[in-house]
Amino acid sequence: MVYQDLLKGIGEICGIQLLDVSERYHDEVYVSVQKEDFKKACIALHKYLRSPVMTQFALDNRQEQKVFVLYCGFMSIRYKKWVFVVTEIPADTAQFDSLSKELYSATLFEREIKEMFGIEPCNSPDTRSLRLHDEVWPRGQYPLRKDFKTGLSQANLLGEYAFAKVEGEGIFEVPVGPVHAGIIAPGHFRFSSAGEPIINLEIRLGFTHRGVEKLFEGKNIFEAIKLSECVAGDAAFGHSWSFCQAIEKNCGVTVPKNSSAARAILLELERMYNHVNDIGGIAIDVGFSFPAAYASLMKETILQLNEKITGSRYLKGANTIGGVNFDLNEEKKRLIKSSLGAFAKDFEELKNILFSSVSFMDRVDGTGILRKKTAEDFGVVGLCARASGIAADLRKDFTGIYDKVKFHSEKQETGDVLARLNLRILECEESMRLIEQFLRIVGGSENKILIRPQPKAGFALGYIESWRGPVLYWVKIDAQGFIERCKIVDPSFHNWPALAYAVLGNIIPDFPLCNKSFDLSYAGNDL
């Protein structure tokens, strides 16, 4: 096949010897290289596949092989493959050549690997802590190592975090957070401004770090489904579907078309209630309270529909290995159709209210621009990428059930708040069309799955296009079905750094508007 020829040719492109090239599943390819060739292979794949670093992580195999194993994953839309570069790092020399200067999209992943495993990315421009804050976390303690012990001493702390300083005459520094008014999650935003325009923003997160990836270790696959639903509560279904897909691939479980269609319906309902919530949030951040209240009522309509279909407003407990935990019978199908009909009428009214307001349009048009080149350099994904002209959507490119319906992935070009607002509106309307088509696929038979798959030692990648963007779960389990390693990537992890660039040149009072138009998850980022 063409893609195999491509991968075998990477050795010639890079001038390196590949140790192995294996197609583990129909959509996963693993390229093993020597430690010294890891960086060259990653850069070559990045350029050829035109993909940012989608995930990068380590495994602690010191007990069995006295090595750490390092993975760097890329996405090939052309070949519909996920390609991983893999290398082993000796435990006694825990370091590797950093990719960050050449691939900015690797920067946060490398910082994470350093603080969680103690593996040093050599020559990285930024090795500061990411989630384990220097003020409270002692040096030399790496929680994702297998021999990590809880109950740490507070001795040997590093001290204060090193913020970037912008100095000069007339420069003001405005710190905001991490504690905010209302119920917003904690995050620290440090603005530097010259007069009114923002000339630098540094974002520091990690305040809601819960050690989620460590919590997965040792759990069986059914316990872990419940945990996956708690990683980012507003994307509970997207996270659980991605996790289930990883286990299904590894255990050889085939999901019936009926159940896949039922999953897609819930994924689109999750997209709709979050998008309409964000549309209202954008309105409230410019003081336009009436459409914000209207949007809240529309969100509540979808949440009530979710509960009537699955028993959970936020779709928790709906997924299981092999399918779904509920029956989508004819009565529920009629309920979905009638609810969507009412929602569509209200949605048209909401659009008319927003777009007929000159003052509202003036605030969102041209504000918070994220240019396409910046988005590409940062490895921005999901809705924020599509609003800046990057046409990438896992539903179109990877998720099989979407091949059974007529689906158009929307995008915008201007990259401003208005583009992100327009895209939310277009995606809501597309979601309604998709749900109608999926309802025809579901048919009259039952969807509920009651199987207990036979566990099999191995690993696989699960992925889904949640409402913010791609949610990835790389899961390794043992022969008894207990999790040895679970690497999670929420789209917010990719997109938070880009927000700091989208606000440049805007005034500080426009930051809440820019922030809401991105609407990134603190919990999904901090894990």
Coordinates of C-alpha atoms in Angstrom, one line a residue:
M1 CA 0.0 0.0 0.0
V2 CA 1.0 3.6 -0.6
Y3 CA 1.2 4.5 3.1
Q4 CA 3.5 1.5 3.8
D5 CA 5.8 2.7 1.0
L6 CA 5.8 6.1 2.6
L7 CA 6.7 4.9 6.1
K8 CA 9.4 2.6 4.8
G9 CA 10.8 5.6 2.9
I10 CA 11.0 7.7 6.0
G11 CA 14.3 6.1 6.7
E12 CA 15.7 7.5 3.5
I13 CA 14.0 10.9 4.0
C14 CA 15.5 11.2 7.5
G15 CA 18.8 9.4 6.7
I16 CA 18.0 7.0 9.6
Q17 CA 17.5 3.3 10.0
L18 CA 14.0 2.3 11.1
L19 CA 13.9 -0.6 13.7
D20 CA 10.4 -1.6 12.8
V21 CA 7.2 -0.4 11.0
S22 CA 4.1 -2.1 12.1
E23 CA 0.4 -1.6 11.3
R24 CA -1.1 -2.6 14.7
Y25 CA -4.7 -1.8 13.6
H26 CA -6.2 -0.6 10.4
D27 CA -5.8 3.0 11.6
E28 CA -2.7 2.8 13.8
V29 CA 0.9 2.6 12.6
Y30 CA 4.0 2.4 14.9
V31 CA 7.5 3.4 13.7
S32 CA 10.3 2.3 16.0
V33 CA 13.6 4.2 15.9
Q34 CA 16.8 4.5 17.9
K35 CA 16.8 7.2 20.6
E36 CA 19.2 9.3 18.5
D37 CA 16.9 9.3 15.5
F38 CA 13.7 10.1 17.4
K39 CA 13.7 13.8 16.7
K40 CA 14.6 13.4 13.0
A41 CA 11.8 10.9 12.4
C42 CA 9.2 13.1 14.2
I43 CA 10.2 16.2 12.2
A44 CA 10.0 14.2 8.9
L45 CA 6.6 12.9 9.7
H46 CA 5.4 16.3 10.8
K47 CA 6.4 17.8 7.4
Y48 CA 5.1 15.0 5.2
L49 CA 1.8 14.4 7.0
R50 CA 1.3 18.1 7.7
S51 CA 0.2 17.2 11.2
P52 CA 1.0 18.8 14.5
V53 CA 2.0 16.7 17.4
M54 CA -1.3 15.2 18.4
T55 CA 0.0 13.4 21.5
Q56 CA 3.3 12.7 23.1
F57 CA 3.8 10.6 26.2
A58 CA 6.0 8.1 28.0
L59 CA 5.6 4.6 29.6
D60 CA 7.6 3.4 32.6
N61 CA 9.0 0.0 31.6
R62 CA 12.0 0.1 34.0
Q63 CA 10.9 -2.9 36.0
E64 CA 10.8 -5.2 32.9
Q65 CA 13.4 -3.6 30.5
K66 CA 15.1 -0.8 32.5
V67 CA 13.8 1.7 30.0
F68 CA 11.2 4.4 29.5
V69 CA 9.3 4.2 26.2
L70 CA 8.6 7.5 24.4
Y71 CA 5.7 7.9 21.9
C72 CA 5.0 10.8 19.6
G73 CA 1.7 10.6 17.6
F74 CA 0.7 12.3 14.4
M75 CA -2.5 12.3 12.4
S76 CA -2.6 11.6 8.6
I77 CA -5.9 12.8 7.1
R78 CA -4.8 11.7 3.6
Y79 CA -4.1 8.1 4.7
K80 CA -6.6 8.0 7.6
K81 CA -3.9 6.8 9.9
W82 CA -2.5 7.7 13.3
V83 CA 1.3 7.3 13.1
F84 CA 3.4 7.0 16.2
V85 CA 7.2 7.3 16.4
V86 CA 8.4 5.1 19.3
T87 CA 11.8 4.9 21.0
E88 CA 13.3 3.5 24.2
I89 CA 15.2 5.7 26.6
P90 CA 17.6 4.0 29.1
A91 CA 16.5 4.6 32.7
D92 CA 20.0 5.7 33.7
T93 CA 20.1 8.5 31.1
A94 CA 16.5 9.7 31.2
Q95 CA 16.7 12.4 28.4
F96 CA 15.9 12.9 24.8
D97 CA 16.3 15.6 22.2
S98 CA 13.5 18.2 22.5
L99 CA 11.3 18.8 19.5
S100 CA 9.9 22.1 20.8
K101 CA 12.1 24.5 18.8
E102 CA 11.1 22.9 15.6
L103 CA 7.5 21.8 16.6
Y104 CA 5.9 24.1 19.0
S105 CA 3.0 21.7 19.3
A106 CA 5.3 19.4 21.3
T107 CA 6.1 22.0 24.0
L108 CA 3.4 21.3 26.5
F109 CA 3.7 17.5 26.0
E110 CA 7.4 17.7 26.8
R111 CA 6.9 19.8 29.9
E112 CA 4.3 17.2 31.0
I113 CA 6.7 14.3 30.4
K114 CA 9.5 16.0 32.4
E115 CA 7.4 16.7 35.5
M116 CA 5.5 13.4 35.4
F117 CA 8.3 11.0 34.6
G118 CA 11.5 13.0 35.2
I119 CA 12.6 12.5 31.5
E120 CA 14.5 15.6 30.4
P121 CA 13.8 17.2 27.0
C122 CA 17.3 18.4 26.2
N123 CA 17.6 22.0 24.7
S124 CA 13.9 22.7 25.2
P125 CA 13.2 26.5 25.3
D126 CA 10.6 25.9 28.2
T127 CA 11.0 23.3 30.9
R128 CA 8.9 25.0 33.6
S129 CA 6.4 22.9 35.5
L130 CA 3.0 22.6 33.9
R131 CA 0.6 21.2 36.6
L132 CA 2.7 20.3 39.6
H133 CA 3.3 23.8 40.7
D134 CA 6.7 24.7 42.0
E135 CA 5.3 26.4 45.2
V136 CA 3.8 23.1 46.5
W137 CA 5.4 20.2 44.7
P138 CA 8.8 18.9 45.8
R139 CA 11.6 18.3 43.3
G140 CA 12.5 14.7 42.3
Q141 CA 8.9 13.3 42.7
Y142 CA 7.5 12.0 39.5
P143 CA 3.9 10.7 39.9
L144 CA 3.5 8.7 36.7
R145 CA 6.5 6.5 37.5
K146 CA 5.4 3.1 38.7
D147 CA 7.4 3.4 42.0
F148 CA 5.8 6.7 43.0
K149 CA 4.7 6.9 46.6
T150 CA 2.1 9.2 48.0
G151 CA 2.4 11.2 51.2
L152 CA 5.1 13.6 50.0
S153 CA 7.2 15.8 52.2
Q154 CA 6.9 19.6 51.5
A155 CA 10.6 20.0 51.8
N156 CA 12.8 20.7 48.7
L157 CA 10.4 23.0 47.0
L158 CA 11.5 24.9 43.9
G159 CA 9.8 28.2 44.8
E160 CA 8.0 30.7 42.6
Y161 CA 7.0 30.2 39.0
A162 CA 9.1 32.1 36.5
F163 CA 6.6 34.3 34.6
A164 CA 7.8 36.0 31.4
K165 CA 8.5 39.7 32.0
V166 CA 7.7 42.5 29.6
E167 CA 9.5 45.6 30.6
G168 CA 9.7 49.2 29.4
E169 CA 8.3 52.6 29.9
G170 CA 4.5 52.7 30.1
I171 CA 4.1 48.9 30.5
F172 CA 1.5 47.8 33.0
E173 CA 1.2 44.2 34.3
V174 CA -2.3 43.1 35.3
P175 CA -2.6 39.8 37.1
V176 CA -6.0 38.1 37.0
G177 CA -6.9 35.0 39.0
P178 CA -6.4 32.2 39.7
V179 CA -9.5 32.7 41.9
H180 CA -12.3 34.3 39.9
A181 CA -15.8 35.6 40.7
G182 CA -18.7 33.2 40.2
I183 CA -18.2 29.5 39.6
I184 CA -15.5 29.7 36.9
A185 CA -12.6 27.3 37.4
P186 CA -9.2 28.6 38.5
G187 CA -6.7 29.9 36.1
H188 CA -4.1 32.6 36.2
F189 CA -3.9 35.2 33.4
R190 CA -1.1 37.8 33.5
F191 CA -1.6 40.6 31.1
S192 CA 1.1 43.1 30.0
S193 CA -0.4 46.2 28.3
A194 CA 0.9 49.5 26.8
G195 CA -2.0 51.8 27.4
E196 CA -5.1 49.8 26.5
P197 CA -3.9 47.1 24.0
I198 CA -2.6 43.8 25.3
I199 CA 1.0 43.2 24.2
N200 CA 1.5 39.9 26.1
L201 CA -0.6 37.4 27.9
E202 CA 0.8 34.5 29.9
I203 CA -1.6 31.8 31.0
R204 CA -0.8 29.5 33.9
L205 CA -3.1 26.6 34.6
G206 CA -2.9 23.3 36.5
F207 CA -4.9 24.5 39.5
T208 CA -7.5 21.7 39.0
H209 CA -5.0 18.9 38.5
R210 CA -6.4 15.8 39.9
G211 CA -3.9 13.1 38.8
V212 CA -6.5 11.6 36.5
E213 CA -4.0 9.5 34.4
K214 CA -2.7 8.0 37.7
L215 CA -6.2 7.3 38.8
F216 CA -6.8 5.1 35.8
E217 CA -3.9 2.8 36.7
G218 CA -5.1 -0.5 38.2
K219 CA -8.8 0.0 37.4
N220 CA -10.7 -2.5 35.3
I221 CA -12.1 -1.3 32.0
F222 CA -15.7 -0.9 33.3
E223 CA -14.7 1.1 36.3
A224 CA -12.6 3.3 34.0
I225 CA -15.6 4.2 31.8
K226 CA -17.1 6.1 34.8
L227 CA -13.8 7.8 35.4
S228 CA -13.5 8.9 31.8
E229 CA -16.9 10.6 32.1
C230 CA -15.5 12.8 34.9
V231 CA -12.4 14.1 33.1
A232 CA -14.2 17.0 31.5
G233 CA -17.9 17.0 32.6
D234 CA -19.2 19.1 29.7
A235 CA -17.8 16.5 27.3
A236 CA -18.6 13.4 29.3
F237 CA -20.0 11.4 26.4
G238 CA -17.1 12.3 24.0
H239 CA -14.6 11.2 26.6
S240 CA -16.4 7.9 27.4
W241 CA -16.8 7.1 23.7
S242 CA -13.1 7.7 23.0
F243 CA -12.1 5.5 25.9
C244 CA -14.6 2.7 24.9
Q245 CA -13.3 2.8 21.4
A246 CA -9.7 2.2 22.6
I247 CA -10.8 -0.9 24.6
E248 CA -13.0 -2.2 21.8
K249 CA -10.1 -2.1 19.3
N250 CA -7.8 -3.8 21.7
C251 CA -10.3 -6.5 22.6
G252 CA -11.6 -7.1 19.1
V253 CA -15.1 -6.0 19.9
T254 CA -17.3 -4.9 16.9
V255 CA -19.9 -2.3 17.6
P256 CA -23.2 -2.8 15.8
K257 CA -24.3 -0.1 13.4
N258 CA -27.4 0.5 15.5
S259 CA -25.3 1.3 18.6
S260 CA -22.8 3.4 16.6
A261 CA -25.7 5.5 15.3
A262 CA -27.1 5.9 18.8
R263 CA -23.7 7.0 20.0
A264 CA -23.5 9.6 17.2
I265 CA -26.9 11.0 18.2
L266 CA -25.8 11.5 21.8
L267 CA -22.5 13.0 20.6
E268 CA -24.4 15.6 18.5
L269 CA -26.8 16.4 21.3
E270 CA -23.7 17.0 23.5
R271 CA -22.4 19.3 20.8
M272 CA -25.6 21.2 20.5
Y273 CA -26.2 22.0 24.2
N274 CA -22.6 23.1 24.6
H275 CA -22.6 25.3 21.4
V276 CA -25.9 27.0 22.4
N277 CA -24.5 27.6 25.9
D278 CA -21.4 29.2 24.3
I279 CA -23.5 31.4 22.0
G280 CA -25.3 32.7 25.1
G281 CA -22.0 33.1 26.9
I282 CA -20.6 35.3 24.1
A283 CA -23.8 37.4 24.3
I284 CA -23.5 37.9 28.1
D285 CA -19.9 38.9 27.8
V286 CA -20.9 41.9 25.8
G287 CA -23.8 42.7 28.1
F288 CA -26.5 41.3 25.9
S289 CA -28.5 39.6 28.5
F290 CA -31.7 38.7 26.8
P291 CA -30.3 36.3 24.1
A292 CA -28.1 34.8 26.9
A293 CA -31.1 33.9 28.9
Y294 CA -32.9 32.6 25.8
A295 CA -29.9 30.4 25.0
S296 CA -29.9 29.1 28.6
L297 CA -33.5 27.9 28.2
M298 CA -32.6 26.2 24.9
K299 CA -29.7 24.4 26.6
E300 CA -32.0 23.2 29.3
T301 CA -34.3 21.8 26.7
I302 CA -31.5 19.6 25.4
L303 CA -30.4 18.6 28.9
Q304 CA -34.0 17.5 29.7
L305 CA -34.1 15.5 26.4
N306 CA -30.8 13.8 27.4
E307 CA -32.3 12.7 30.7
K308 CA -35.4 11.3 29.1
I309 CA -33.4 9.3 26.6
T310 CA -30.6 8.0 28.8
G311 CA -31.4 8.9 32.4
S312 CA -28.6 11.5 32.6
R313 CA -28.7 15.1 31.8
Y314 CA -25.0 15.0 30.9
L315 CA -25.1 11.6 29.2
K316 CA -23.2 9.8 31.9
G317 CA -23.6 6.0 32.0
A318 CA -24.8 5.9 28.4
N319 CA -21.7 4.3 27.0
T320 CA -20.4 0.8 27.6
I321 CA -17.8 -1.5 25.9
G322 CA -19.4 -2.6 22.7
G323 CA -22.2 -0.1 22.5
V324 CA -24.7 1.8 24.6
N325 CA -26.5 1.3 27.9
F326 CA -30.0 2.4 26.8
D327 CA -32.7 1.4 24.3
L328 CA -33.5 4.0 21.7
N329 CA -37.1 2.8 21.0
E330 CA -39.7 4.4 18.7
E331 CA -41.2 6.5 21.5
K332 CA -37.8 8.0 22.3
K333 CA -37.1 8.6 18.6
R334 CA -40.4 10.5 18.3
L335 CA -39.4 12.6 21.4
I336 CA -36.1 13.5 19.8
K337 CA -37.8 14.6 16.6
S338 CA -40.4 16.7 18.3
S339 CA -37.8 18.3 20.6
L340 CA -35.5 19.1 17.7
G341 CA -38.3 20.7 15.8
A342 CA -39.1 23.1 18.7
F343 CA -35.3 23.7 19.2
A344 CA -34.9 24.7 15.6
K345 CA -37.6 27.3 15.8
D346 CA -36.1 28.8 18.9
F347 CA -32.6 28.7 17.3
E348 CA -33.7 30.7 14.3
E349 CA -35.1 33.4 16.7
L350 CA -31.9 33.4 18.7
K351 CA -29.9 34.0 15.5
N352 CA -32.2 36.8 14.4
I353 CA -31.8 38.6 17.8
L354 CA -28.0 38.4 17.7
F355 CA -27.4 39.4 14.1
S356 CA -29.9 42.2 14.1
S357 CA -28.0 44.0 16.9
V358 CA -25.5 46.4 15.5
S359 CA -23.7 46.9 18.8
F360 CA -23.3 43.1 19.3
M361 CA -21.9 42.6 15.8
D362 CA -19.5 45.5 16.4
R363 CA -18.1 43.8 19.4
V364 CA -17.6 40.3 17.9
D365 CA -16.5 41.3 14.3
G366 CA -12.7 41.5 14.1
T367 CA -12.1 40.8 17.8
G368 CA -9.7 38.1 19.0
I369 CA -8.3 37.0 15.6
L370 CA -6.4 33.8 15.5
R371 CA -4.6 33.6 12.1
K372 CA -4.4 30.4 10.2
K373 CA -0.6 30.3 10.3
T374 CA -0.5 30.8 14.1
A375 CA -3.1 28.1 14.5
E376 CA -1.0 25.7 12.4
D377 CA 2.1 26.5 14.3
F378 CA 0.5 25.9 17.7
G379 CA -1.3 22.7 16.6
V380 CA -4.7 24.2 17.3
V381 CA -7.5 21.6 16.8
G382 CA -11.3 21.3 16.7
L383 CA -13.7 24.2 16.3
C384 CA -11.0 26.8 17.0
A385 CA -8.9 25.4 14.1
R386 CA -11.9 25.3 11.7
A387 CA -12.8 28.9 12.6
S388 CA -9.3 29.9 11.4
G389 CA -9.5 28.0 8.1
I390 CA -8.1 24.6 9.0
A391 CA -10.4 21.9 7.7
A392 CA -9.9 19.0 10.1
D393 CA -12.8 17.1 11.7
L394 CA -12.5 13.5 12.9
R395 CA -16.1 12.9 12.1
K396 CA -15.4 13.4 8.4
D397 CA -11.9 12.0 8.3
F398 CA -12.0 9.0 10.7
T399 CA -15.3 8.1 12.5
G400 CA -16.9 5.3 10.4
I401 CA -20.6 5.8 11.2
Y402 CA -20.5 9.4 9.7
D403 CA -19.7 7.7 6.4
K404 CA -23.3 6.4 6.4
V405 CA -24.9 9.9 6.3
K406 CA -24.6 13.1 4.4
F407 CA -22.2 15.2 6.5
H408 CA -20.7 18.6 5.8
S409 CA -17.9 19.8 8.0
E410 CA -18.1 23.5 8.3
K411 CA -15.3 26.0 8.6
Q412 CA -14.7 29.8 8.6
E413 CA -11.7 31.8 7.5
T414 CA -11.4 35.0 9.5
G415 CA -10.5 33.4 12.9
D416 CA -12.2 36.1 15.0
V417 CA -14.9 35.8 17.7
L418 CA -17.5 36.2 14.9
A419 CA -16.0 33.2 13.0
R420 CA -16.2 31.1 16.1
L421 CA -19.7 32.2 16.8
N422 CA -20.8 31.5 13.2
L423 CA -19.2 28.1 13.3
R424 CA -21.1 27.2 16.5
I425 CA -24.3 28.2 14.8
L426 CA -23.5 26.2 11.6
E427 CA -22.5 23.1 13.6
C428 CA -25.7 23.2 15.7
E429 CA -27.7 23.3 12.5
E430 CA -25.6 20.4 11.0
S431 CA -26.0 18.4 14.2
M432 CA -29.8 18.6 13.9
R433 CA -29.6 17.3 10.3
L434 CA -27.2 14.5 11.3
I435 CA -29.5 13.4 14.2
E436 CA -32.4 13.1 11.8
Q437 CA -30.3 10.9 9.5
F438 CA -28.9 8.8 12.4
L439 CA -32.5 8.2 13.6
R440 CA -33.3 6.5 10.3
I441 CA -30.2 4.2 10.8
V442 CA -31.1 3.1 14.3
G443 CA -34.2 1.3 13.1
G444 CA -36.6 -0.5 15.4
S445 CA -34.4 -3.1 17.1
E446 CA -32.9 -2.7 20.5
N447 CA -29.6 -0.8 21.0
K448 CA -28.7 -1.8 24.5
I449 CA -25.5 -4.0 24.7
L450 CA -25.0 -6.6 27.4
I451 CA -21.6 -8.2 26.7
R452 CA -18.5 -8.7 28.7
P453 CA -15.6 -8.7 26.3
Q454 CA -12.7 -11.0 26.9
P455 CA -9.7 -8.8 28.0
K456 CA -6.6 -9.0 26.0
A457 CA -3.2 -7.6 26.9
G458 CA -2.3 -4.8 24.5
F459 CA -2.9 -1.1 23.7
A460 CA -4.9 1.0 21.3
L461 CA -5.9 4.5 20.5
G462 CA -9.5 5.7 20.8
Y463 CA -10.5 9.1 19.3
I464 CA -13.6 11.1 18.7
E465 CA -14.5 14.6 17.6
S466 CA -16.1 16.0 20.7
W467 CA -17.7 19.4 20.6
R468 CA -14.4 21.2 21.3
G469 CA -12.3 19.0 19.1
P470 CA -10.5 15.7 19.1
V471 CA -10.5 13.7 22.4
L472 CA -7.8 11.0 22.4
Y473 CA -7.4 8.0 24.7
W474 CA -4.3 5.8 24.3
V475 CA -4.9 2.9 26.7
K476 CA -2.7 -0.1 27.6
I477 CA -4.3 -3.0 29.5
D478 CA -3.0 -6.3 30.9
A479 CA -4.5 -9.8 30.2
Q480 CA -6.9 -9.4 33.1
G481 CA -8.3 -6.2 31.8
F482 CA -6.7 -3.8 34.3
I483 CA -5.2 -0.5 33.0
E484 CA -1.5 -0.1 33.0
R485 CA -1.3 3.3 31.3
C486 CA -4.0 5.7 30.0
K487 CA -2.8 8.8 28.1
I488 CA -5.6 11.4 27.6
V489 CA -5.5 14.4 25.4
D490 CA -8.4 16.9 25.6
P491 CA -8.5 19.5 22.8
S492 CA -8.1 22.3 25.4
F493 CA -4.6 21.1 25.9
H494 CA -3.7 22.1 22.4
N495 CA -5.7 25.3 22.3
W496 CA -5.0 27.2 25.5
P497 CA -1.6 28.6 24.3
A498 CA -3.3 30.0 21.1
L499 CA -5.7 32.1 23.2
A500 CA -2.8 34.1 24.5
Y501 CA -2.0 35.1 20.8
A502 CA -5.6 35.7 19.8
V503 CA -6.0 38.5 22.4
L504 CA -2.9 40.4 21.3
G505 CA -3.8 43.9 20.2
N506 CA -7.2 43.7 21.9
I507 CA -8.1 45.6 25.0
I508 CA -8.3 43.8 28.4
P509 CA -12.1 44.2 28.7
D510 CA -12.4 42.1 25.5
F511 CA -10.5 39.2 27.0
P512 CA -13.7 37.6 28.5
L513 CA -15.3 37.7 25.1
C514 CA -12.2 36.1 23.4
N515 CA -12.0 33.5 26.2
K516 CA -15.7 32.5 25.9
S517 CA -15.4 32.2 22.1
F518 CA -12.7 29.6 22.7
D519 CA -14.5 28.2 25.7
L520 CA -11.7 25.8 26.7
S521 CA -11.8 23.4 29.6
Y522 CA -9.7 23.9 32.7
A523 CA -10.4 20.4 34.0
G524 CA -9.7 18.8 30.6
N525 CA -6.4 20.6 30.4
D526 CA -5.3 20.1 33.9
L527 CA -6.3 16.4 34.2

